CSV table of C-alpha atoms in Angstrom, one decimal:
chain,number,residue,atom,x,y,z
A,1,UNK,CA,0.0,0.0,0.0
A,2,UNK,CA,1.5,3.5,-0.4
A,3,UNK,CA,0.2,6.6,0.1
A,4,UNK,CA,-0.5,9.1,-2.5
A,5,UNK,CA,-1.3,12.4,-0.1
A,6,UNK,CA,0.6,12.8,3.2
A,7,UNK,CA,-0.4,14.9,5.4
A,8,UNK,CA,0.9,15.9,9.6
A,9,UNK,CA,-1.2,14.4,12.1
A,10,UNK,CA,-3.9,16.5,13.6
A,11,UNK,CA,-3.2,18.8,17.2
A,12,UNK,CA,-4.7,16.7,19.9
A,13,UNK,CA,-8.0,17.8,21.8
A,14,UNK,CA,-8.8,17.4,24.5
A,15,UNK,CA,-11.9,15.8,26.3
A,16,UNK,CA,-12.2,18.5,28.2
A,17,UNK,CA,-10.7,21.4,29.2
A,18,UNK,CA,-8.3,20.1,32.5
A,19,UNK,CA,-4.6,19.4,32.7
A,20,UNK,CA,-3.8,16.1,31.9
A,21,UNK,CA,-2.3,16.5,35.2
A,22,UNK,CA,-5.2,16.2,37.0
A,23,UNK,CA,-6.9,13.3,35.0
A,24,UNK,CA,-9.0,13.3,32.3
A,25,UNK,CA,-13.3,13.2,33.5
A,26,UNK,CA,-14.6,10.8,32.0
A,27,UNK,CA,-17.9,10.3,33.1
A,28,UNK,CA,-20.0,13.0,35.0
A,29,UNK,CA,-22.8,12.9,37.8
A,30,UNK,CA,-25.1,14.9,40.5
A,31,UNK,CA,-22.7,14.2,43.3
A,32,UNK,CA,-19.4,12.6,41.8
A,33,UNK,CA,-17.9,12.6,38.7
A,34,UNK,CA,-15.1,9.7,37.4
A,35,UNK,CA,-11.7,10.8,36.1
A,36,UNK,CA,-8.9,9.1,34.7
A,37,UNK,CA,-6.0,8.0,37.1
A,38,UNK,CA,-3.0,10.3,37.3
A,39,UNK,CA,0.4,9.4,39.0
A,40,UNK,CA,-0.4,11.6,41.8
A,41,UNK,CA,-2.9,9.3,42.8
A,42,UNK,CA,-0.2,6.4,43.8
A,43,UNK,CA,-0.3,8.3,46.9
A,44,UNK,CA,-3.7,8.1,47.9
A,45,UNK,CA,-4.0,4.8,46.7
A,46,UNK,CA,-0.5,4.6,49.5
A,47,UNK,CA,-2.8,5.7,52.5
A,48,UNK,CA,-5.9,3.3,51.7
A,49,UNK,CA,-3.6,0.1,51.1
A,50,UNK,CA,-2.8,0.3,55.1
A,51,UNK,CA,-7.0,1.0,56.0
A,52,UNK,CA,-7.6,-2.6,57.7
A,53,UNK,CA,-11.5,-1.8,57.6
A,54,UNK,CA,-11.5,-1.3,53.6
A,55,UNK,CA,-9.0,-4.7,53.4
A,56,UNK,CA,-12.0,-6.0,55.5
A,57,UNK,CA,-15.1,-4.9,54.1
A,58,UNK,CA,-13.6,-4.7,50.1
A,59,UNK,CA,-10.8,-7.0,50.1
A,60,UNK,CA,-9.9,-5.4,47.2
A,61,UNK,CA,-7.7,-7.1,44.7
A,62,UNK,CA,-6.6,-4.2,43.2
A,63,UNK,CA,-5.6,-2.2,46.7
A,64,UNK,CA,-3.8,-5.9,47.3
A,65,UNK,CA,-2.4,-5.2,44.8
A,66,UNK,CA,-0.8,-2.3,44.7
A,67,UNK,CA,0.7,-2.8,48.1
A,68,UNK,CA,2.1,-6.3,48.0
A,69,UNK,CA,2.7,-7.5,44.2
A,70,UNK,CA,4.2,-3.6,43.3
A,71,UNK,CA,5.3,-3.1,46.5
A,72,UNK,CA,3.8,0.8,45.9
A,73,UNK,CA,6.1,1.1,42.8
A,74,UNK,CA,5.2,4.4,40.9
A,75,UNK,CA,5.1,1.5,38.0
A,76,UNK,CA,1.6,0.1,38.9
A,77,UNK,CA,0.1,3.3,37.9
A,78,UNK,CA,1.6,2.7,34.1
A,79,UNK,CA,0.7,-1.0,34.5
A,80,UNK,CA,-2.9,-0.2,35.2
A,81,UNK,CA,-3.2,2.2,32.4
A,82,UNK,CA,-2.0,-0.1,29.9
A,83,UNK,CA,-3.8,-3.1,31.3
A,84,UNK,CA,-6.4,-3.7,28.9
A,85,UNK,CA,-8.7,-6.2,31.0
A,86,UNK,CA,-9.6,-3.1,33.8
A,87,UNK,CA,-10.7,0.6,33.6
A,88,UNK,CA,-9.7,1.9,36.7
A,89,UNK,CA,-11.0,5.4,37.5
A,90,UNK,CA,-10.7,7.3,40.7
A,91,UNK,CA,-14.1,9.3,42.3
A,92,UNK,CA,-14.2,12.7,42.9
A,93,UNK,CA,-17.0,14.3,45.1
A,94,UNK,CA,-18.6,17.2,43.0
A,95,UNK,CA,-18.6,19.6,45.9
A,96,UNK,CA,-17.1,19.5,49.6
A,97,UNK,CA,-14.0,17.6,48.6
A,98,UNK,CA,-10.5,18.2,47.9
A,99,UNK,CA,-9.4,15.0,47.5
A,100,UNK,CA,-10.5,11.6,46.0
A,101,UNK,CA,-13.5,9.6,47.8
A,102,UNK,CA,-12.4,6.5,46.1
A,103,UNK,CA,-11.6,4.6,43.3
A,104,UNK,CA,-14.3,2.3,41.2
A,105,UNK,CA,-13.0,-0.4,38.5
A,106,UNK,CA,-14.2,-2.7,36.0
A,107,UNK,CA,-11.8,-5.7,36.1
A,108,UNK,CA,-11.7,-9.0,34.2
A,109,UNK,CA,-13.4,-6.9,31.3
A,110,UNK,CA,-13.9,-9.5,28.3
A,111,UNK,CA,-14.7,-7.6,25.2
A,112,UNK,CA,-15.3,-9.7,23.0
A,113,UNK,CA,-18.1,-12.0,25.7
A,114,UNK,CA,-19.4,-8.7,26.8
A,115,UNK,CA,-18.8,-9.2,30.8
A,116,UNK,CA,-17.3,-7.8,33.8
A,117,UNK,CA,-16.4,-7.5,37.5
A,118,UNK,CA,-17.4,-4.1,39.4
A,119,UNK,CA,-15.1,-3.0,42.4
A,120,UNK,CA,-16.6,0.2,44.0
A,121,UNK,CA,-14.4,1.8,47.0
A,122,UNK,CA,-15.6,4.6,49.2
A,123,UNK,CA,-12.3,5.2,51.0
A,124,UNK,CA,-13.3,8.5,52.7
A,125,UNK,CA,-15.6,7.5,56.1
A,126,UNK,CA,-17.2,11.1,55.6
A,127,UNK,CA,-18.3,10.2,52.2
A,128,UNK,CA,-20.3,6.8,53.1
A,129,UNK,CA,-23.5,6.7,52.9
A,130,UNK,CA,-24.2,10.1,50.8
A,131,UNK,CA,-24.5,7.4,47.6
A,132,UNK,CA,-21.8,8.4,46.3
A,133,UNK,CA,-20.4,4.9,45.7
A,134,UNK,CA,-24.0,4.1,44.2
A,135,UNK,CA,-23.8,6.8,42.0
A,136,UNK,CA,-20.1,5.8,40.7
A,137,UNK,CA,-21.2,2.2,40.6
A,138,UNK,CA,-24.0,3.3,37.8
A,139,UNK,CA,-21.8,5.6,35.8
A,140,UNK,CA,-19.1,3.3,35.3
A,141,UNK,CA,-21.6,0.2,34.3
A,142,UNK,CA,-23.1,3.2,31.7
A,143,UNK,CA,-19.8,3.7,30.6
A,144,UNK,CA,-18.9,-0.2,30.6
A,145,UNK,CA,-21.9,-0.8,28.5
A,146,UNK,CA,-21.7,2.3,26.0
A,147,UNK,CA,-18.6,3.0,25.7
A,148,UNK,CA,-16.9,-1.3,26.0
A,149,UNK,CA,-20.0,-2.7,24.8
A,150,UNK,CA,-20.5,-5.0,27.8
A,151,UNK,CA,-24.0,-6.7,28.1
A,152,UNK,CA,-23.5,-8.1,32.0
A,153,UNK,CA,-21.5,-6.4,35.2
A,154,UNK,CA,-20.9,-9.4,37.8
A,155,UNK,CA,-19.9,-7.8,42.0
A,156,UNK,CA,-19.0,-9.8,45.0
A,157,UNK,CA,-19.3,-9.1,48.2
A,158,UNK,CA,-18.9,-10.4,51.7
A,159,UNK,CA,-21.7,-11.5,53.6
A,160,UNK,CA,-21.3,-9.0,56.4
A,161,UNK,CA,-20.7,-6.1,53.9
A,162,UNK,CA,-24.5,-4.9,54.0
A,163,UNK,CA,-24.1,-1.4,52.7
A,164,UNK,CA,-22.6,-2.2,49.6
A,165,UNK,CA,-24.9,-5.2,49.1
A,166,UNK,CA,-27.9,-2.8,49.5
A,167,UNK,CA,-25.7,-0.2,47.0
A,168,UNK,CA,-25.9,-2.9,44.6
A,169,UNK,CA,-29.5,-3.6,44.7
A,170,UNK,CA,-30.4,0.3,44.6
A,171,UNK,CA,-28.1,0.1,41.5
A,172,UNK,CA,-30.9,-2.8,39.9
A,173,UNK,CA,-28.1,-5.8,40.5
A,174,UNK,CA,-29.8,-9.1,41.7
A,175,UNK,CA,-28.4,-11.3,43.9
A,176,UNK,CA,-27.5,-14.7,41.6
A,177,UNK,CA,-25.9,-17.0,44.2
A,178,UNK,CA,-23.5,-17.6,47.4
A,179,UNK,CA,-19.6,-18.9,47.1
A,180,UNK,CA,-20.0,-20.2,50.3
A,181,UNK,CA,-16.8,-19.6,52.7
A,182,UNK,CA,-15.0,-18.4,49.9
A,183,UNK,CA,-13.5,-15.0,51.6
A,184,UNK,CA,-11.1,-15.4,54.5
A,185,UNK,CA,-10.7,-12.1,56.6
A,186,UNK,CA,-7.3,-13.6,58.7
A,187,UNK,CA,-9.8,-15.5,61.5
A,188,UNK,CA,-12.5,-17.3,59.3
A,189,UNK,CA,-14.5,-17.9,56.9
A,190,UNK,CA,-17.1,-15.9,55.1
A,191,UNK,CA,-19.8,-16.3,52.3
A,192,UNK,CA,-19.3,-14.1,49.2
A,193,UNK,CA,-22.6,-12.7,47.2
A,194,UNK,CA,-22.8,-13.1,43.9
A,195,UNK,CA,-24.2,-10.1,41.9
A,196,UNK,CA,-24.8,-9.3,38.6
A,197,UNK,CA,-26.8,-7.0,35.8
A,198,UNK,CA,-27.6,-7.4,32.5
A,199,UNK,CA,-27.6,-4.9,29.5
A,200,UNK,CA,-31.4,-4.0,29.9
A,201,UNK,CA,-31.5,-4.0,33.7
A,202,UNK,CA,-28.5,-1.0,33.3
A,203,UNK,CA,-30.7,0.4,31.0
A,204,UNK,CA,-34.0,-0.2,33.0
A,205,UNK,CA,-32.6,1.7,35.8
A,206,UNK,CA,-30.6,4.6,33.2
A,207,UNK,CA,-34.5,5.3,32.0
A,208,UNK,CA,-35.4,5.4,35.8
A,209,UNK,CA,-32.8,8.1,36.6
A,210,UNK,CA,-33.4,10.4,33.8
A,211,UNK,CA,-30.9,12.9,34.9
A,212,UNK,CA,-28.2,10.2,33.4
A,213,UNK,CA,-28.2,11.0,29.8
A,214,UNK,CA,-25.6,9.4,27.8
A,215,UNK,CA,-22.4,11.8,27.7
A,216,UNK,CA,-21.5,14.2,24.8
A,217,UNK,CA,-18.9,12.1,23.2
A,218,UNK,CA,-16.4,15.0,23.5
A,219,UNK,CA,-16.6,14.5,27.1
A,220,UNK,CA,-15.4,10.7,27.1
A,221,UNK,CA,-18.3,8.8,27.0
A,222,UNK,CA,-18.1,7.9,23.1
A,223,UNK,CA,-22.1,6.8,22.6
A,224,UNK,CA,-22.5,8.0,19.4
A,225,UNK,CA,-25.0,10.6,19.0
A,226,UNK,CA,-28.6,9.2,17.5
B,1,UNK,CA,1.1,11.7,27.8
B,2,UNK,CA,-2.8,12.1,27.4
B,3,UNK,CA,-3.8,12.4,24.0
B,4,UNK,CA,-3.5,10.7,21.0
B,5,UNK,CA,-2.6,12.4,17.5
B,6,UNK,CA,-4.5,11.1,15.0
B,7,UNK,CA,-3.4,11.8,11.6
B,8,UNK,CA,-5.7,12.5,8.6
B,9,UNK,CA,-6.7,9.7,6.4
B,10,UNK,CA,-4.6,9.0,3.6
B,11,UNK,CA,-5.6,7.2,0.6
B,12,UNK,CA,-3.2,4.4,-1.0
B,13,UNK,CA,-2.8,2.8,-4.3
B,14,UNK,CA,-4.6,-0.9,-2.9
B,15,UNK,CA,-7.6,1.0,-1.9
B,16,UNK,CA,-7.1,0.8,1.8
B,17,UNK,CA,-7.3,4.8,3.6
B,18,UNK,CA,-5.1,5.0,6.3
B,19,UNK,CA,-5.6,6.2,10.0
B,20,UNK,CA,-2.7,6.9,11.6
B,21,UNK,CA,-2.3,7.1,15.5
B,22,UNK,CA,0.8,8.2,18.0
B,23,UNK,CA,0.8,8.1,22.0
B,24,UNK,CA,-2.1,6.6,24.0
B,25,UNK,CA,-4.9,5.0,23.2
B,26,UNK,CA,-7.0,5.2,26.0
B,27,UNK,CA,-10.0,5.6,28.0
B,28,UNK,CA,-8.9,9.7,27.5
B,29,UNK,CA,-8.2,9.3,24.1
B,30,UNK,CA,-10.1,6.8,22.4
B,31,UNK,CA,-13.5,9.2,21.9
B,32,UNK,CA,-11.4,11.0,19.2
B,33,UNK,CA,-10.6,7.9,17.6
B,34,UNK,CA,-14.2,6.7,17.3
B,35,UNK,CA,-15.3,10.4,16.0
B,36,UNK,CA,-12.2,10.0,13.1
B,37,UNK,CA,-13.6,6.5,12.4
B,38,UNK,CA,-17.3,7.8,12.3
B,39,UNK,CA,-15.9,10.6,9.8
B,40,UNK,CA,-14.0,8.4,7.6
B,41,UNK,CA,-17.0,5.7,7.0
B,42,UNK,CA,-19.6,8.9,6.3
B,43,UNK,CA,-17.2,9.7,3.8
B,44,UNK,CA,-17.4,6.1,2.0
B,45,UNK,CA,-14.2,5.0,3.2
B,46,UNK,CA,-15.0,1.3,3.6
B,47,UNK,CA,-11.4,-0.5,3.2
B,48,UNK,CA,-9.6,0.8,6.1
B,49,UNK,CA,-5.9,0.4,7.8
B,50,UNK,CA,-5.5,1.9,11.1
B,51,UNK,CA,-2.0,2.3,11.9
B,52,UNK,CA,-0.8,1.8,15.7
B,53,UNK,CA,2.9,1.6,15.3
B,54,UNK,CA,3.2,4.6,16.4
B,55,UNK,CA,0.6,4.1,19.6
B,56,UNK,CA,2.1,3.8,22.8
B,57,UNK,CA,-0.5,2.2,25.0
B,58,UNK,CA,-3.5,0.7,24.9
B,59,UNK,CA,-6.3,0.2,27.5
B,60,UNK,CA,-9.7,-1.5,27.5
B,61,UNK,CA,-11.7,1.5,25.9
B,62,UNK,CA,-8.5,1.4,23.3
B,63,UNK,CA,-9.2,-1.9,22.0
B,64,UNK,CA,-13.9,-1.6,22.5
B,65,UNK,CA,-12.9,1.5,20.0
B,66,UNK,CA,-11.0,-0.9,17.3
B,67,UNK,CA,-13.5,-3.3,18.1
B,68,UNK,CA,-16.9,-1.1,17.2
B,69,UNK,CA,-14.4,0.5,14.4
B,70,UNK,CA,-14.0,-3.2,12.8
B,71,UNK,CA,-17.9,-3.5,13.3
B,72,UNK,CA,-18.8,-0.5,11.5
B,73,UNK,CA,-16.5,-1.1,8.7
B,74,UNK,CA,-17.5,-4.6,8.7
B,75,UNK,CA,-21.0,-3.5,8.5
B,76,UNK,CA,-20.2,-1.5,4.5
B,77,UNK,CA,-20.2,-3.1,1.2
B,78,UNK,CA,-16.5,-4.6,0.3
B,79,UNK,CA,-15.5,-3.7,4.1
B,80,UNK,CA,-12.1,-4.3,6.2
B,81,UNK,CA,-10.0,-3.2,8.6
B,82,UNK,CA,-6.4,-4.2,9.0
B,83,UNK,CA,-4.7,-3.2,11.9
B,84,UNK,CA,-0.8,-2.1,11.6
B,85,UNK,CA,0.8,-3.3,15.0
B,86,UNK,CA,3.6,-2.9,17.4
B,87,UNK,CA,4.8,-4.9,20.3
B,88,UNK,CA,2.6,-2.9,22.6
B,89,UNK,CA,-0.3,-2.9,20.5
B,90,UNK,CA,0.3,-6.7,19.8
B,91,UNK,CA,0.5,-7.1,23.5
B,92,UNK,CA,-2.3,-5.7,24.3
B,93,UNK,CA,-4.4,-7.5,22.2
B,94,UNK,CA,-3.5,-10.5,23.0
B,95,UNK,CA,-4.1,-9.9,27.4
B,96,UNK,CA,-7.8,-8.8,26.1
B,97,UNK,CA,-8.2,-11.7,24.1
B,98,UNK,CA,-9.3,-10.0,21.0
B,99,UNK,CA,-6.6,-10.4,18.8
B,100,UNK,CA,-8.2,-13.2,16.8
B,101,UNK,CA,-11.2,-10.5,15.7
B,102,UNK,CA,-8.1,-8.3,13.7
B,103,UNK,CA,-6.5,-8.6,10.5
B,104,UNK,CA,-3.3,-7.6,11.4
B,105,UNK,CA,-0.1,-6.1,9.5
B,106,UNK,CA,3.1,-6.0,10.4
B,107,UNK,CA,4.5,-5.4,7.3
B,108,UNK,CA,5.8,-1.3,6.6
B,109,UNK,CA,2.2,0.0,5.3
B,110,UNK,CA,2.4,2.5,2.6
C-alpha cells in the first residue's frame, strides 16, 4: 500500500478542558464525577492500602495489589493504564472535597463475551452513605456498557458487607448465588454474594434516573450521537 | 502523555485509507478515535488500515474502540480493517483476548 497524499497528524483535543495532570473526566454525575488515574494518585492509593476496615469490608484485589505484588512502585500506575482487561477510574466528590473519595473499576473486562467484575471503593468515612459509591457504581456500568460494549456487570461481596450489598440492589443488581466460605478475613470464613446486571436492567434503571443522559462524546463517554 | 494524535486519512494505491495514530490510546483518548472513524466511514471509506505503530498504549476502551471501528467497517459493502501493529499494540491485544477478531499487518504500510 503506499500513500499518494501525506499529510501531519492532527493537534490533539482534548476531552475536556483540564490538565492532563489532573486526569481526564470521563464520566460525570449529580454528586461525583469519574476521572482518569494520574500518577499523583499512587499516593492516595498509599494511605488506603494500610486502611484494615477497607482490606476487611472490600478485600480489594486491586488495593492488594498495589501494596504487596508492586510493593507501591510508581510503576503500577503505568501497569494499570496499559492493562487492557480493567478501567480503573478514581471518584471525585462534586462539591465539599478536595481529595478523591475512592476509586471504582471494572476488572476482568472481556470484550469480545461482553462481561465484567465491578469493584466500587468509598475510601473516605465522611463520604459513606451520601450514595456516592451508588452513584459511581452506575456511571461506570453506563460507561462499561456504552462506551466497551459489555451486556452483563458481575460484584462480589462479603456477607457481612451490608451497605454495599444494599448499593448494589439500589443500582438494579440481583443477587445470583452464594460462594460459600469463599472470603477469609485472617480469622474465618465468610460467604461471598454473587451479583450481577444485564444490558437492559443497566438500562432499565438509566430510564429510571433520567438525569443520566448518555455523555457528549467529546466529554469521554463515546455513545454516538442518534 | 494524554492524547493521542490522529493523523488524517490518507488514501493508498490498494484502496485501503489510512488512519494513523501516535501516543495513548486510552479511555482519555479513544473518543477522538471513534469520532475519526465515524468521519471516515460517512465519507465512504469502507477498506480501512489503522496504523498503531506509532501508539504507545493501549487500555480497554482502546481496544472496544477498534472493536466497534472493525464492526462499523464490517458492517459496509466490500468492508475491512487491517490493523498495523507494534509490540505494545500486539500485547495488548493478546491480554484482552481479542486479537483473533483483527487482521493484522506488520509489514511497513504505505
Amino acid at each position: 500500500m503506499n500513500a499518494v497524499e501525506h499529510q501531519g497528524a492532527d493537534a490533539p483535543s482534548h476531552p475536556d478542558s483540564r490538565p492532563a495532570e489532573q486526569g481526564i473526566v470521563i464520566s460525570r454525575g449529580l454528586r461525583v464525577y469519574l476521572r482518569t488515574m494520574t500518577p499523583a494518585d499512587l499516593r492516595h492509593l498509599s494511605g488506603w492500602v494500610d486502611d484494615p476496615f477497607l482490606e476487611r469490608m472490600v478485600g480489594s484485589e486491586f488495593l492488594h495489589s498495589y501494596k504487596h505484588v508492586w510493593d507501591k512502585s510508581p510503576a503500577f500506575y503505568e501497569a494499570v493504564l496499559n492493562d487492557p482487561t480493567q478501567v480503573a477510574l478514581m471518584i471525585e466528590a462534586c462539591h465539599g472535597w478536595t481529595k478523591p473519595v475512592g476509586v471504582v473499576r471494572l476488572f476482568n473486562i472481556h470484550l469480545l463475551e461482553g462481561y465484567a467484575f465491578l469493584e466500587t471503593i468509598i475510601t473516605d468515612m465522611r463520604a459513606m452513605k451520601r450514595g456516592f459509591g451508588i452513584e459511581a457504581a452506575k456511571l461506570i456500568a453506563y460507561y462499561g456498557m456504552d462506551v466497551l460494549g459489555l451486556r452483563r456487570l458481575e460484584a462480589k461481596v462479603y456477607e457481612y458487607n451490608v451497605l454495599s450489598m444494599n448499593s448494589l440492589r439500589r443500582n438494579g443488581f440481583r443477587q445470583e448465588g452464594v460462594l460459600r466460605q469463599a472470603g477469609y478475613d485472617g480469622e474465618r470464613y465468610w460467604d461471598l454474594v454473587i451479583f450481577g446486571i444485564l444490558r437492559d436492567e443497566i438500562e432499565a434503571v438509566r430510564r429510571r434516573d433520567k438525569v443520566y443522559l448518555p455523555l457528549d462524546p467529546s466529554e469521554g463517554n463515546g455513545r454516538e450521537s442518534s | 502523555m494524554s492524547a493521542a494524535a490522529i493523523g488524517k486519512p490518507e488514501v493508498g494505491l490498494e484502496g485501503l485509507t489510512r488512519l494513523r495514530l501516535a501516543g495513548p490510546l486510552t479511555a482519555a483518548t479513544a473518543p477522538q478515535f471513534r469520532a475519526r472513524v465515524r468521519n471516515v466511514v460517512q465519507r465512504g471509506h469502507a477498506r480501512v488500515m489503522v496504523d498503531l505503530q506509532a501508539v504507545t498504549g493501549l487500555d480497554a476502551a482502546g481496544i472496544a474502540a477498534l472493536l466497534d471501528a472493525r464492526r462499523a467497517l464490517l458492517a459496509q459493502a466490500g468492508g475491512t480493517l487491517v490493523l498495523r501493529t507494534n509490540a505494545i499494540v500486539c500485547r495488548a491485544l493478546k491480554d484482552s483476548g481479542t486479537i483473533a477478531a483483527f487482521a493484522l499487518s506488520h509489514g511497513s504500510g504505505m
